[in-house]
Amino acid sequence: MSNHHSTSAAEKYSAGEQSSCFQSLSELLSSSSALIFFELRKLCIAMRALFPNVLPNPNSLSRSKFPIRCFGCQIRQNSSSKIWSFSVENNVRSMSASPANAAASTLPSRRSSSSSSLYARPSLLEMKKEKAENRTRAYEFLRKLGIVPDELDGLELPATVEVMKERVDFLHSLGLTIDDINNYPLVLGCSVKKNMIPVLDYLGKLGVRKSTFTDFLRRYPQVLHSSVVIDLMPVVKYLQGMDIKQSDIPSVLERYPELLGFKLEGTMSTSVAYLIGIGLARRKLGEILTRYPEILGLRVGRVIKPFVEYLESLGLPRLAVARLLEKKPHMLGYSLEDQVKPNVAALLQFGVREDSVSSVIAQYPDLLGIELKEKLLYQQSFFESNLLANSEEFGRIIEKMPQAIVLGSKVVLRHIDFLQQCGLSLKQVRKMVIACPQLLALDIDVMRMSFQYFQMEMERDVEDLVEFPAFFTYSVESTVKPRHKMIAKKGLKCSLAWMLACSDYRFEERMKYDSIGVEEMETQPSFGMESLLEPREEEEEEEEDEYEDDDSDEDDEFM
């Protein structure tokens, strides 16, 4: 009968009344803890009468397995009914305590719960301490390997020694030694997966040989810090824009890996602009940079401009300097103060006249970068000891053929022996060498063929060779033989110089004369600076194109 009465009461209990009951519970929880307990007990008894199958007996309340503490109460969820149940946690002693003491007794419990939460984070002090400990362990590991980690203080290091060991092992696999790492210890700040492998993969795809990676990284280890997209790709595109062929880019980077660290709008652009400004051919720019990419790293104000202006001061026109740089771009790598100026002083010291220095440099620009004084001293002593020239005559030899400075003594003696075998005395040989030192660098087999034709076909006296030793520098088949036949056919008698020391056009004009005038006689051929100032074929084509463009523009204006 009581059960029937409880059931009917539960049915009459509306949803609104249930909400009001729980609202009352919420209000009670916000009041003092002492009153909460007694009012809560009464409420539980009333609710027990309404929901006998849901709420437990208040007299048999026990601790839930996972309590949520709140003002001395336990709240738990019934898994079957999804209804929250409440139980009193504190014992009789705590219940009889004052409200203030009861509230205070729950605070430590709440702090304990928050500190053990899964979402708890270490403090900044703890994190700083952990980092310091990790750094200490990493430094100890590196010191055992022989690496000095002093420069790594401001660098973010791996959290574990294992990761640091992985980096060191990877660098070893690339051929880098402990000394290499000590030369640039910041490389240990590069991640193997995020930095090293992407950079090396990109270089490999460009065509840089893996066999050169070791030397590449020794010269420019900073490349491992680079971003492929942000740092490396723009430089490669810039090089392509400088007319460097795609197939040549790997060799350019292998020769000068530091290029990958330059700013495009900085040194590289200004050096190229300056060289083009002094007359360097645009069409040859790609070829020049391929042979000597270091140009892109030279500063105009500190290196290039002072070098060009110094050569100008010696008598070389600016355009001639540009032509020399097209042929020998590595000249810009010579130190102006430590190499160029001391070598010019050495030339003057060993008998080269001041007004001939520019001609000497134009003929053999490489002499500006060698240990010139020692070579000059040795070569002068050799020529004097073999009675080929005195100190003053040695200066004339250098003016006519600066390459004589680097000729080997065996080569010189071999040519002297050949000329003596042709019936010339040492005195005559000396005169020929001073007049035409190029004799000492010619192929002896070619000289032998020339002498045979001179002796057998031309039937001249060897004294003619003494007067014009440059005869050996002309090709027998293309020059000597055709001209000799034309002179023989006309019945003229002339010197070797008159016959050979002129252009083909000039020789044909001479063949129209009935006699040979004294004014027609020419001296020994010598180097002329004009050869460096003559317009190139491509420049003439460019001028013609510009002229055509101008004409077309004028036509457009009149149309």
Coordinates of C-alpha atoms in Angstrom, one line a residue:
M1 CA 0.0 0.0 0.0
S2 CA 2.9 2.4 0.8
N3 CA 4.6 1.5 -2.4
H4 CA 1.5 2.3 -4.4
H5 CA 1.3 5.6 -2.5
S6 CA 5.0 6.4 -3.3
T7 CA 4.5 5.6 -7.0
S8 CA 1.5 7.8 -7.3
A9 CA 3.4 10.6 -5.6
A10 CA 6.3 10.2 -8.0
E11 CA 3.9 10.4 -10.9
K12 CA 2.4 13.6 -9.5
Y13 CA 5.8 15.1 -9.1
S14 CA 6.2 17.3 -12.1
A15 CA 9.4 18.2 -14.0
G16 CA 9.1 21.7 -12.7
E17 CA 9.0 20.6 -9.1
Q18 CA 12.1 18.4 -9.7
S19 CA 13.9 21.4 -11.1
S20 CA 12.9 23.4 -8.0
C21 CA 14.2 20.7 -5.8
F22 CA 17.6 20.8 -7.3
Q23 CA 17.6 24.6 -7.3
S24 CA 17.0 24.5 -3.6
L25 CA 19.9 22.1 -3.3
S26 CA 22.2 24.5 -5.2
E27 CA 21.1 27.4 -2.9
L28 CA 21.8 25.3 0.2
L29 CA 25.3 24.4 -1.1
S30 CA 26.1 28.1 -1.3
S31 CA 25.2 28.7 2.4
S32 CA 27.3 27.8 5.4
S33 CA 28.6 24.3 5.7
A34 CA 27.0 23.6 9.1
L35 CA 23.5 24.4 7.8
I36 CA 24.1 22.5 4.6
F37 CA 24.5 19.2 6.3
F38 CA 21.2 19.3 8.2
E39 CA 19.2 20.7 5.4
L40 CA 20.7 18.3 3.0
R41 CA 19.8 15.3 5.1
K42 CA 16.2 16.5 5.3
L43 CA 16.1 17.0 1.5
C44 CA 17.6 13.6 0.9
I45 CA 14.8 12.0 3.1
A46 CA 12.2 13.8 1.1
M47 CA 13.6 12.8 -2.2
R48 CA 14.0 9.3 -1.0
A49 CA 10.3 9.1 -0.4
L50 CA 9.7 10.4 -3.9
F51 CA 12.4 8.2 -5.6
P52 CA 12.8 5.1 -3.5
N53 CA 14.4 3.2 -6.4
V54 CA 16.9 5.8 -7.3
L55 CA 18.3 7.5 -4.2
P56 CA 20.1 5.5 -1.4
N57 CA 19.1 5.5 2.2
P58 CA 20.5 8.6 3.9
N59 CA 21.4 6.5 6.9
S60 CA 23.6 4.2 4.9
L61 CA 25.5 6.8 2.9
S62 CA 29.1 5.8 2.1
R63 CA 32.1 7.2 0.2
S64 CA 31.9 7.0 -3.6
K65 CA 34.8 5.5 -5.4
F66 CA 35.7 8.7 -7.2
P67 CA 34.5 11.5 -4.9
I68 CA 34.3 15.1 -5.9
R69 CA 34.7 17.0 -2.7
C70 CA 32.6 20.1 -2.2
F71 CA 32.0 21.7 1.2
G72 CA 32.2 18.4 3.1
C73 CA 29.9 16.5 0.7
Q74 CA 30.5 13.7 -1.8
I75 CA 28.8 13.8 -5.2
R76 CA 28.7 10.7 -7.4
Q77 CA 26.8 9.6 -10.5
N78 CA 24.6 6.5 -10.5
S79 CA 25.7 4.6 -13.6
S80 CA 22.2 3.2 -14.2
S81 CA 20.0 6.2 -13.7
K82 CA 22.4 9.0 -14.6
I83 CA 21.2 10.8 -11.4
W84 CA 23.7 12.5 -9.1
S85 CA 23.8 11.2 -5.5
F86 CA 25.2 13.0 -2.5
S87 CA 26.7 11.7 0.7
V88 CA 28.2 13.3 3.8
E89 CA 32.0 12.9 3.9
N90 CA 32.9 14.4 7.2
N91 CA 32.4 12.5 10.5
V92 CA 30.5 13.6 13.5
R93 CA 33.6 15.5 14.9
S94 CA 33.9 17.5 11.7
M95 CA 30.1 18.1 11.6
S96 CA 30.2 19.5 15.1
A97 CA 33.0 21.9 14.2
S98 CA 32.5 25.5 13.4
P99 CA 31.7 26.5 9.8
A100 CA 35.0 28.3 9.4
N101 CA 37.0 25.3 10.5
A102 CA 35.0 23.0 8.3
A103 CA 35.7 25.1 5.3
A104 CA 39.3 25.4 6.1
S105 CA 39.7 21.7 6.5
T106 CA 38.7 21.2 2.8
L107 CA 41.3 23.6 1.3
P108 CA 44.3 21.4 1.4
S109 CA 42.3 18.7 -0.2
R110 CA 41.5 21.0 -3.2
R111 CA 45.1 22.0 -3.6
S112 CA 46.2 18.4 -3.6
S113 CA 43.7 17.6 -6.3
S114 CA 44.8 20.4 -8.6
S115 CA 48.5 19.5 -8.3
S116 CA 47.8 16.0 -9.3
S117 CA 45.7 16.9 -12.4
L118 CA 46.7 15.5 -15.8
Y119 CA 46.8 19.1 -17.1
A120 CA 49.3 20.4 -14.6
R121 CA 52.4 22.1 -16.1
P122 CA 55.8 22.6 -14.6
S123 CA 56.7 26.0 -13.5
L124 CA 59.1 28.3 -15.4
L125 CA 61.7 27.7 -12.8
E126 CA 61.5 24.0 -13.2
M127 CA 61.7 24.3 -17.0
K128 CA 64.8 26.5 -16.7
K129 CA 66.4 24.0 -14.3
E130 CA 65.7 21.1 -16.7
K131 CA 67.2 23.0 -19.6
A132 CA 70.3 23.7 -17.7
E133 CA 70.7 20.1 -16.7
N134 CA 70.2 18.9 -20.4
R135 CA 72.8 21.5 -21.5
T136 CA 75.3 20.3 -18.9
R137 CA 74.9 16.7 -20.0
A138 CA 75.3 17.7 -23.7
Y139 CA 78.5 19.7 -22.9
E140 CA 80.0 16.7 -21.0
F141 CA 79.2 14.5 -24.0
L142 CA 80.9 16.9 -26.5
R143 CA 83.9 17.5 -24.3
K144 CA 84.5 13.7 -24.2
L145 CA 84.6 13.7 -28.0
G146 CA 87.1 16.6 -28.0
I147 CA 84.6 19.3 -29.1
V148 CA 84.8 22.6 -27.4
P149 CA 81.2 23.8 -26.7
D150 CA 82.0 27.3 -25.5
E151 CA 80.3 29.0 -28.5
L152 CA 77.1 27.0 -28.0
D153 CA 75.9 29.0 -24.9
G154 CA 73.3 31.0 -26.8
L155 CA 72.2 28.2 -29.0
E156 CA 69.2 26.0 -28.6
L157 CA 70.5 22.4 -28.1
P158 CA 68.7 19.0 -28.2
A159 CA 66.9 17.9 -25.1
T160 CA 68.8 14.6 -25.0
V161 CA 72.3 13.5 -25.5
E162 CA 71.1 10.9 -27.9
V163 CA 69.9 13.5 -30.4
M164 CA 73.3 15.3 -30.0
K165 CA 75.1 12.1 -30.7
E166 CA 72.9 11.6 -33.8
R167 CA 74.1 15.0 -35.2
V168 CA 77.7 14.3 -34.5
D169 CA 77.5 10.9 -36.2
F170 CA 75.8 12.4 -39.2
L171 CA 78.5 15.0 -39.6
H172 CA 81.1 12.3 -39.3
S173 CA 79.4 10.4 -42.1
L174 CA 79.8 13.4 -44.3
G175 CA 83.6 13.3 -43.8
L176 CA 83.8 16.1 -41.2
T177 CA 86.3 15.6 -38.4
I178 CA 86.3 16.9 -34.8
D179 CA 88.6 19.7 -35.9
D180 CA 86.1 20.7 -38.6
I181 CA 83.3 20.8 -36.1
N182 CA 85.5 22.9 -33.7
N183 CA 86.1 25.4 -36.5
Y184 CA 82.4 26.0 -36.7
P185 CA 80.7 24.4 -33.6
L186 CA 77.4 26.2 -34.4
V187 CA 76.7 23.4 -36.9
L188 CA 75.6 21.3 -33.9
G189 CA 72.6 23.5 -33.7
C190 CA 71.3 22.1 -37.0
S191 CA 68.7 19.4 -36.9
V192 CA 69.6 16.3 -39.1
K193 CA 66.0 15.9 -40.4
K194 CA 64.9 19.5 -40.6
N195 CA 68.1 21.2 -41.7
M196 CA 71.0 19.0 -42.9
I197 CA 69.2 16.4 -45.0
P198 CA 66.9 18.9 -46.9
V199 CA 69.9 21.1 -47.8
L200 CA 72.1 18.2 -48.9
D201 CA 69.3 16.7 -50.9
Y202 CA 68.7 20.0 -52.8
L203 CA 72.4 20.4 -53.6
G204 CA 72.5 16.8 -54.9
K205 CA 69.5 17.5 -57.1
L206 CA 71.3 20.5 -58.5
G207 CA 74.2 18.3 -59.5
V208 CA 76.7 19.0 -56.8
R209 CA 78.8 15.8 -56.5
K210 CA 78.5 14.0 -53.2
S211 CA 82.3 13.5 -53.3
T212 CA 82.6 17.2 -52.9
F213 CA 80.3 17.6 -49.9
T214 CA 83.1 17.3 -47.4
D215 CA 85.1 20.2 -48.9
F216 CA 81.9 22.1 -49.5
L217 CA 80.9 22.0 -45.9
R218 CA 84.4 22.7 -44.6
R219 CA 84.4 25.9 -46.7
Y220 CA 80.8 27.0 -46.0
P221 CA 79.3 25.0 -43.1
Q222 CA 76.7 27.8 -42.7
V223 CA 74.8 26.4 -45.6
L224 CA 73.3 23.8 -43.2
H225 CA 71.4 26.6 -41.4
S226 CA 69.8 27.8 -44.7
S227 CA 66.3 27.4 -45.9
V228 CA 66.1 25.7 -49.3
V229 CA 63.1 27.8 -50.4
I230 CA 64.1 31.2 -48.8
D231 CA 67.9 31.2 -49.1
L232 CA 69.2 28.7 -51.7
M233 CA 66.6 28.7 -54.5
P234 CA 66.8 32.5 -55.1
V235 CA 70.6 32.4 -55.4
V236 CA 70.4 29.6 -58.0
K237 CA 67.8 31.6 -60.0
Y238 CA 70.0 34.7 -59.8
L239 CA 73.0 32.7 -61.2
Q240 CA 70.8 31.5 -64.1
G241 CA 69.9 35.1 -64.7
M242 CA 73.6 35.9 -65.0
D243 CA 73.7 33.6 -68.1
I244 CA 75.4 30.8 -66.2
K245 CA 74.2 27.5 -67.8
Q246 CA 72.2 25.2 -65.6
S247 CA 74.8 22.5 -66.3
D248 CA 77.5 24.8 -65.0
I249 CA 75.8 25.8 -61.7
P250 CA 77.1 22.7 -59.8
S251 CA 80.7 23.4 -60.7
V252 CA 80.2 27.1 -59.8
L253 CA 78.9 26.1 -56.4
E254 CA 81.6 23.5 -55.9
R255 CA 84.3 26.1 -56.7
Y256 CA 82.7 28.9 -54.6
P257 CA 80.1 27.6 -52.1
E258 CA 80.1 30.9 -50.2
L259 CA 77.9 32.3 -53.0
L260 CA 74.9 30.7 -51.3
G261 CA 75.3 33.2 -48.4
F262 CA 75.4 36.4 -50.4
K263 CA 72.5 38.8 -50.7
L264 CA 71.3 39.3 -54.2
E265 CA 70.9 43.0 -54.0
G266 CA 74.3 43.5 -52.4
T267 CA 77.8 42.5 -53.5
M268 CA 76.8 40.3 -56.4
S269 CA 74.7 42.9 -58.3
T270 CA 77.1 45.8 -57.7
S271 CA 80.3 43.9 -58.8
V272 CA 78.6 42.8 -62.1
A273 CA 77.3 46.3 -62.8
Y274 CA 80.7 47.8 -62.3
L275 CA 82.5 45.4 -64.6
I276 CA 79.9 45.9 -67.4
G277 CA 80.3 49.6 -66.9
I278 CA 84.1 49.5 -67.6
G279 CA 83.5 47.6 -70.9
L280 CA 83.1 43.9 -70.0
A281 CA 81.1 42.2 -72.7
R282 CA 77.6 41.2 -71.5
R283 CA 77.5 38.2 -73.7
K284 CA 80.6 36.8 -72.0
L285 CA 79.4 37.4 -68.5
G286 CA 78.1 33.9 -68.0
E287 CA 81.3 32.4 -69.2
I288 CA 83.4 34.7 -67.1
L289 CA 81.4 34.0 -63.9
T290 CA 81.6 30.2 -64.6
R291 CA 85.4 30.3 -64.8
Y292 CA 85.8 32.7 -61.8
P293 CA 82.6 33.0 -59.7
E294 CA 84.5 34.6 -56.9
I295 CA 83.9 37.9 -58.8
L296 CA 80.4 37.9 -57.3
G297 CA 81.8 38.1 -53.8
L298 CA 84.3 40.9 -54.4
R299 CA 83.5 44.4 -53.2
V300 CA 83.7 47.1 -55.8
G301 CA 84.9 49.9 -53.5
R302 CA 87.5 47.8 -51.7
V303 CA 88.8 45.4 -54.4
I304 CA 87.6 45.8 -58.0
K305 CA 87.7 49.6 -58.4
P306 CA 91.2 50.1 -56.8
F307 CA 92.6 47.2 -58.9
V308 CA 91.2 48.7 -62.2
E309 CA 92.4 52.2 -61.4
Y310 CA 95.9 51.0 -60.5
L311 CA 96.3 49.3 -63.8
E312 CA 95.0 52.4 -65.5
S313 CA 97.7 54.4 -63.7
L314 CA 100.3 52.1 -65.3
G315 CA 99.2 53.0 -68.8
L316 CA 96.5 50.4 -69.5
P317 CA 93.3 51.9 -70.9
R318 CA 90.2 51.0 -69.0
L319 CA 88.8 49.1 -72.0
A320 CA 92.1 47.1 -72.2
V321 CA 91.7 46.2 -68.5
A322 CA 88.2 44.9 -69.3
R323 CA 89.4 42.8 -72.1
L324 CA 92.1 41.3 -69.9
L325 CA 89.5 40.5 -67.3
E326 CA 87.5 38.7 -69.9
K327 CA 90.4 36.5 -70.7
K328 CA 91.9 36.3 -67.1
P329 CA 89.1 37.0 -64.6
H330 CA 91.1 35.5 -61.8
M331 CA 93.3 38.6 -62.0
L332 CA 90.8 40.2 -59.6
G333 CA 91.8 37.7 -57.0
Y334 CA 95.3 39.1 -56.8
S335 CA 96.0 41.2 -53.7
L336 CA 96.7 44.7 -54.8
E337 CA 99.0 45.6 -51.9
D338 CA 100.6 42.2 -51.3
Q339 CA 101.1 40.9 -54.9
V340 CA 100.4 43.4 -57.7
K341 CA 102.3 46.5 -56.5
P342 CA 105.4 44.5 -55.3
N343 CA 105.5 42.7 -58.6
V344 CA 105.4 45.9 -60.6
A345 CA 108.2 47.2 -58.5
A346 CA 110.2 44.0 -59.2
L347 CA 109.8 44.5 -63.0
L348 CA 111.2 48.0 -62.8
Q349 CA 114.1 46.7 -60.6
F350 CA 115.1 44.1 -63.1
G351 CA 115.4 46.4 -66.1
V352 CA 111.9 46.8 -67.5
R353 CA 111.3 50.4 -68.5
E354 CA 108.4 52.2 -66.9
D355 CA 106.6 53.0 -70.1
S356 CA 106.8 49.3 -71.0
V357 CA 105.2 47.9 -67.8
S358 CA 101.7 48.2 -69.2
S359 CA 102.7 46.2 -72.3
V360 CA 104.3 43.5 -70.1
I361 CA 101.2 43.1 -68.0
A362 CA 99.0 43.0 -71.1
Q363 CA 101.0 40.2 -72.6
Y364 CA 101.3 38.2 -69.5
P365 CA 98.8 39.3 -66.8
D366 CA 99.5 36.2 -64.7
L367 CA 102.8 37.5 -63.6
L368 CA 101.0 39.9 -61.2
G369 CA 100.0 36.9 -59.1
I370 CA 103.3 34.9 -58.8
E371 CA 106.4 35.2 -56.6
L372 CA 107.9 37.4 -59.3
K373 CA 111.1 38.8 -57.6
E374 CA 112.5 35.3 -56.9
K375 CA 111.8 34.1 -60.4
L376 CA 113.4 37.2 -62.0
L377 CA 116.5 36.9 -59.8
Y378 CA 116.9 33.2 -60.8
Q379 CA 116.2 33.8 -64.5
Q380 CA 118.5 36.8 -64.8
S381 CA 121.3 34.8 -63.3
F382 CA 120.7 31.9 -65.7
F383 CA 120.7 34.2 -68.8
E384 CA 123.9 35.9 -67.7
S385 CA 125.7 32.7 -66.9
N386 CA 124.9 31.3 -70.3
L387 CA 126.0 34.4 -72.1
L388 CA 122.5 35.1 -73.5
A389 CA 122.0 38.6 -72.1
N390 CA 123.3 41.0 -69.5
S391 CA 121.1 42.7 -66.9
E392 CA 120.0 45.5 -69.3
E393 CA 119.4 43.1 -72.2
F394 CA 117.4 40.9 -69.8
G395 CA 115.0 43.7 -69.3
R396 CA 114.5 44.0 -73.1
I397 CA 113.8 40.3 -73.3
I398 CA 111.1 40.6 -70.6
E399 CA 109.5 43.5 -72.4
K400 CA 109.2 41.5 -75.6
M401 CA 108.2 38.2 -74.0
P402 CA 107.3 38.3 -70.3
Q403 CA 106.7 34.5 -70.4
A404 CA 110.5 34.1 -70.5
I405 CA 110.4 34.6 -66.7
V406 CA 108.9 31.2 -66.2
L407 CA 110.8 29.3 -68.9
G408 CA 112.6 26.2 -67.6
S409 CA 116.4 26.1 -68.0
K410 CA 116.3 22.8 -69.9
V411 CA 113.9 24.2 -72.4
V412 CA 116.1 27.3 -73.0
L413 CA 119.2 25.2 -73.4
R414 CA 117.5 22.8 -75.9
H415 CA 116.6 25.7 -78.2
I416 CA 120.1 27.1 -78.0
D417 CA 121.6 23.8 -79.0
F418 CA 119.2 23.6 -82.0
L419 CA 120.2 27.0 -83.3
Q420 CA 123.8 26.2 -83.0
Q421 CA 123.2 23.0 -84.9
C422 CA 121.8 25.2 -87.7
G423 CA 125.3 26.8 -88.0
L424 CA 124.8 29.8 -85.8
S425 CA 127.4 30.9 -83.3
L426 CA 126.6 31.6 -79.7
K427 CA 127.1 35.3 -80.4
Q428 CA 124.6 35.2 -83.2
V429 CA 122.2 33.1 -81.1
R430 CA 122.4 35.7 -78.3
K431 CA 121.5 38.5 -80.8
M432 CA 118.6 36.5 -82.1
V433 CA 117.3 35.8 -78.6
I434 CA 117.5 39.4 -77.5
A435 CA 115.7 40.5 -80.7
C436 CA 113.0 37.7 -80.7
P437 CA 112.9 35.8 -77.3
Q438 CA 109.8 33.9 -78.6
L439 CA 112.4 31.6 -80.2
L440 CA 112.9 30.0 -76.8
A441 CA 109.3 28.9 -76.6
L442 CA 108.6 27.5 -80.1
D443 CA 108.2 23.9 -81.0
I444 CA 111.6 22.6 -82.1
D445 CA 110.1 20.2 -84.7
V446 CA 108.3 23.2 -86.4
M447 CA 111.5 25.2 -86.2
R448 CA 113.3 22.4 -87.9
M449 CA 110.8 22.3 -90.8
S450 CA 111.1 26.1 -91.2
F451 CA 114.9 26.0 -91.3
Q452 CA 114.8 23.2 -93.9
Y453 CA 112.6 25.2 -96.2
F454 CA 114.8 28.3 -95.6
Q455 CA 117.9 26.4 -96.5
M456 CA 116.7 24.1 -99.3
E457 CA 114.0 26.2 -101.1
M458 CA 114.8 29.8 -100.3
E459 CA 118.6 29.2 -100.4
R460 CA 119.4 32.1 -98.2
D461 CA 122.3 32.8 -95.9
V462 CA 121.9 32.2 -92.1
E463 CA 122.8 35.8 -91.6
D464 CA 119.3 36.6 -92.8
L465 CA 117.9 34.7 -89.8
V466 CA 120.2 36.6 -87.5
E467 CA 118.7 39.9 -88.9
F468 CA 115.1 38.6 -88.7
P469 CA 114.8 35.7 -86.2
A470 CA 111.0 36.1 -86.2
F471 CA 111.1 34.0 -89.4
F472 CA 110.6 31.0 -87.2
T473 CA 107.3 32.3 -85.8
Y474 CA 105.6 32.3 -89.3
S475 CA 103.8 29.2 -90.7
V476 CA 105.7 27.7 -93.6
E477 CA 102.6 26.4 -95.4
S478 CA 100.2 29.3 -95.0
T479 CA 102.6 32.3 -95.1
V480 CA 106.3 31.7 -96.0
K481 CA 105.9 29.4 -99.0
P482 CA 103.1 31.3 -100.8
R483 CA 104.9 34.7 -100.4
H484 CA 108.3 33.3 -101.4
K485 CA 106.8 31.9 -104.6
M486 CA 105.2 35.2 -105.5
I487 CA 108.5 37.1 -104.9
A488 CA 110.5 34.5 -106.8
K489 CA 108.1 34.7 -109.7
K490 CA 108.4 38.5 -109.9
G491 CA 112.1 38.3 -109.5
L492 CA 112.3 40.6 -106.5
K493 CA 115.1 40.5 -103.9
C494 CA 114.0 41.5 -100.4
S495 CA 114.7 40.9 -96.8
L496 CA 112.8 38.4 -94.7
A497 CA 111.3 41.3 -92.8
W498 CA 109.9 43.0 -95.9
M499 CA 108.4 39.7 -97.1
L500 CA 106.8 38.5 -93.8
A501 CA 106.3 41.4 -91.4
C502 CA 103.0 42.7 -92.9
S503 CA 99.4 41.6 -93.4
D504 CA 98.3 39.7 -96.5
Y505 CA 96.6 42.8 -97.9
R506 CA 99.7 44.8 -97.4
F507 CA 101.8 42.2 -99.1
E508 CA 99.5 42.0 -102.1
E509 CA 99.9 45.8 -102.5
R510 CA 103.6 45.5 -102.4
M511 CA 103.5 42.9 -105.2
K512 CA 102.2 45.7 -107.4
Y513 CA 105.4 47.6 -107.1
D514 CA 108.3 47.3 -109.5
S515 CA 110.9 48.0 -106.8
I516 CA 111.3 48.0 -103.1
G517 CA 111.7 51.4 -101.4
V518 CA 113.7 52.0 -98.2
E519 CA 110.6 53.3 -96.5
E520 CA 108.9 50.0 -97.0
M521 CA 111.3 48.2 -94.7
E522 CA 109.7 47.3 -91.4
T523 CA 111.3 46.5 -88.0
Q524 CA 110.8 43.5 -85.8
P525 CA 107.1 42.8 -84.9
S526 CA 106.2 43.8 -81.4
F527 CA 103.1 43.7 -79.2
G528 CA 100.6 46.5 -79.7
M529 CA 98.1 47.6 -77.1
E530 CA 95.7 48.3 -80.0
S531 CA 95.0 44.5 -80.2
L532 CA 93.1 44.9 -76.9
L533 CA 91.1 47.9 -78.0
E534 CA 89.8 46.6 -81.3
P535 CA 86.0 46.3 -81.4
R536 CA 84.7 42.7 -81.2
E537 CA 82.5 41.1 -83.8
E538 CA 79.6 40.9 -81.3
E539 CA 79.9 44.6 -80.5
E540 CA 79.7 45.5 -84.1
E541 CA 76.6 43.3 -84.4
E542 CA 75.1 45.0 -81.4
E543 CA 75.8 48.4 -82.9
E544 CA 74.1 47.3 -86.1
D545 CA 71.1 46.0 -84.2
E546 CA 70.8 49.3 -82.3
Y547 CA 71.1 51.3 -85.5
E548 CA 68.3 49.2 -87.0
D549 CA 66.2 49.7 -83.9
D550 CA 66.7 53.4 -84.1
D551 CA 65.7 53.4 -87.8
S552 CA 62.6 51.4 -87.0
D553 CA 61.7 53.9 -84.3
E554 CA 62.1 56.8 -86.7
D555 CA 59.9 55.0 -89.2
D556 CA 57.2 54.5 -86.5
E557 CA 57.3 58.2 -85.7
F558 CA 56.6 59.2 -89.3
M559 CA 53.9 56.6 -89.8

